[in-house]
Coordinates of C-alpha atoms in Angstrom, one line a residue:
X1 CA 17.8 16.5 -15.7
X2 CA 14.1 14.4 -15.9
X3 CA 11.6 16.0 -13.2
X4 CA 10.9 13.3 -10.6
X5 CA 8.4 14.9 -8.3
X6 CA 7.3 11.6 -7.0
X7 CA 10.4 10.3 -6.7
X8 CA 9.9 10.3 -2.2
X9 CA 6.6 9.1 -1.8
X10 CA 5.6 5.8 0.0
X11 CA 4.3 4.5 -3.3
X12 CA 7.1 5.2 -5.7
X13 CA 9.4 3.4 -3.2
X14 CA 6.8 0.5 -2.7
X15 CA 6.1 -0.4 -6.3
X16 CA 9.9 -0.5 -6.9
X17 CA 10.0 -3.1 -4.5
X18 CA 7.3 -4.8 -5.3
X19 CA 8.4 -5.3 -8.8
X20 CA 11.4 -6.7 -7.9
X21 CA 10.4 -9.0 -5.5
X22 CA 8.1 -10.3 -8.4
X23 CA 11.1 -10.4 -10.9
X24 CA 11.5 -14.4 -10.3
X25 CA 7.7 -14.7 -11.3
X26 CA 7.0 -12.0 -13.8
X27 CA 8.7 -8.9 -16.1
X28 CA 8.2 -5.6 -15.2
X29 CA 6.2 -5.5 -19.0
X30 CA 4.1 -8.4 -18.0
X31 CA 3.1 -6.2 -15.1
X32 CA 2.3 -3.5 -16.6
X33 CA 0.5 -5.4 -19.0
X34 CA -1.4 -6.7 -16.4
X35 CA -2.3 -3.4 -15.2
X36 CA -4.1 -2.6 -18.2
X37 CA -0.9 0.0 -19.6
X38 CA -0.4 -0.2 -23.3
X39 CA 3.2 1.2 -22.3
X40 CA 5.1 -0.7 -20.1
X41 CA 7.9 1.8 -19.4
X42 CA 4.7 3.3 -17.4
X43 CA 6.1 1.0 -14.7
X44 CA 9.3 2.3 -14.5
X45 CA 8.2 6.1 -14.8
X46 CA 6.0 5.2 -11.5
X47 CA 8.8 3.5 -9.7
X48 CA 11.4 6.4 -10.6
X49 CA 8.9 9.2 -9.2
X50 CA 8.0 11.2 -12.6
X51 CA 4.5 9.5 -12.9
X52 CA 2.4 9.2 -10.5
X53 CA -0.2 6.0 -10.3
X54 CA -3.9 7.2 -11.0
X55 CA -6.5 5.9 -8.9
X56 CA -8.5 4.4 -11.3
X57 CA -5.8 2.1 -11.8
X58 CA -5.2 0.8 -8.7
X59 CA -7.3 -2.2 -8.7
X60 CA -5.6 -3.2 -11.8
X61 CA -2.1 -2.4 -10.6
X62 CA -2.8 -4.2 -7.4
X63 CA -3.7 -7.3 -8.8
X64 CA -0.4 -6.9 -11.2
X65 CA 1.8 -6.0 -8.7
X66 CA -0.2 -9.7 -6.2
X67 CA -0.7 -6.9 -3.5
X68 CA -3.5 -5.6 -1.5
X69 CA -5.8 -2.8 -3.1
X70 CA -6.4 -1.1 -0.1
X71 CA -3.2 -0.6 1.4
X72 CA -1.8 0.5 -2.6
X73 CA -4.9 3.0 -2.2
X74 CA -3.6 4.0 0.5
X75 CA -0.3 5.2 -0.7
X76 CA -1.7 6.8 -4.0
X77 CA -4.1 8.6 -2.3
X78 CA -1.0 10.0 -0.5
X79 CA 0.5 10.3 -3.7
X80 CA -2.2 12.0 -5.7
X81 CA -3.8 14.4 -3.2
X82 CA -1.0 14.8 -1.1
X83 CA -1.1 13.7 2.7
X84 CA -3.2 16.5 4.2
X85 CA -5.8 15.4 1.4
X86 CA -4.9 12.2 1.6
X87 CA -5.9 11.8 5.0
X88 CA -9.3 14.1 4.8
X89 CA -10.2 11.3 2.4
X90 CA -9.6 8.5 5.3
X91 CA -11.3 10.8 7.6
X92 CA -14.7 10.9 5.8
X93 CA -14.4 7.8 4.2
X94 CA -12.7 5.4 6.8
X95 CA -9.0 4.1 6.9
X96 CA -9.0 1.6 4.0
X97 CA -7.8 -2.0 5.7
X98 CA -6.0 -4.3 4.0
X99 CA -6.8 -7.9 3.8
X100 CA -3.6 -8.7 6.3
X101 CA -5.3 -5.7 8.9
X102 CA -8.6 -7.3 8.7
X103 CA -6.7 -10.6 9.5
X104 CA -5.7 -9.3 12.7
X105 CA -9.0 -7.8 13.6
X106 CA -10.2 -11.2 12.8
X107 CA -7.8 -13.3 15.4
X108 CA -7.7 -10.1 18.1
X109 CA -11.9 -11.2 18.0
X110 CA -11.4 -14.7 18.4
X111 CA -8.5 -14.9 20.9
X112 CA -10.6 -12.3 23.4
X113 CA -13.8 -14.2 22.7
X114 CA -15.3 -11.3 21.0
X115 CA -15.2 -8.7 24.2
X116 CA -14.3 -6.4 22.2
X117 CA -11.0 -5.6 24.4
X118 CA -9.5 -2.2 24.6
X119 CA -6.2 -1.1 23.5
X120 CA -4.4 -0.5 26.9
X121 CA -0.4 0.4 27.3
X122 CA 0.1 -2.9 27.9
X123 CA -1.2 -3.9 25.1
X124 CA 0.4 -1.5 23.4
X125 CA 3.8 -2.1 24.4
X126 CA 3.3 -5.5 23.8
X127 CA 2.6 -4.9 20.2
X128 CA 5.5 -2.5 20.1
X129 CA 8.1 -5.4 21.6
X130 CA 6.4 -8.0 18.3
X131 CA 7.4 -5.2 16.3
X132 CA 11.1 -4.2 17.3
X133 CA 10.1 -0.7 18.3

């Protein structure tokens, strides 16, 4: 039986989908191609949980995979250092934001004419009822 001790983690799961969603557009070798891997079952090994992706190729694999380099640092982080490391990281660093984040950021400035507006429960809930939670 192959070790997968990756197999769980937010970024296995996530690059899996993210291939196939690409499938239409691009092979799975064109990806990892793309990502700078001289072997392309690489992609599949990170996807099935026995590699893990290093951190210096996350820019690369981002910009294979047509996703945001922050949030896919994000889950190797988690992936790499575990999520007690994972998160020390954040907390010295900052929480990297992805492009789609920042967007939000960007429109909760505008609509409340920069005021910078607090994040109340009714806010909050509000945010929870777009969401379905």
């Amino acid at each position: 039986m192959t070790k997968k001790p990756h197999e769980n983690t937010r970024l296995a799961r996530y690059v899996e989908r993210r291939v196939l969603e690409l499938k239409p557009m691009k092979s799975q070798s064109q990806i990892a191609s793309e990502a700078g891997f001289q072997n392309p079952n690489i992609v599949t090994m990170i996807k099935q949980g026995s590699s893990k992706l290093a951190i210096d190729r996350v820019p690369s694999m981002a910009k294979a995979l047509d996703c945001d380099p922050a949030y896919l640092m994000r889950l190797a982080l988690e992936q790499a250092e575990g999520d007690t490391a994972a998160q020390a990281i954040i907390e010295v660093f900052g929480t990297p934001v992805t492009a789609n984040e920042l967007g939000w950021v960007e429109a909760i400035r505008e609509l409340s004419d920069h005021t910078d507006p607090r994040l109340t429960t009714r806010s909050r809930a509000a945010l929870r009822t777009m969401f379905g939670k």
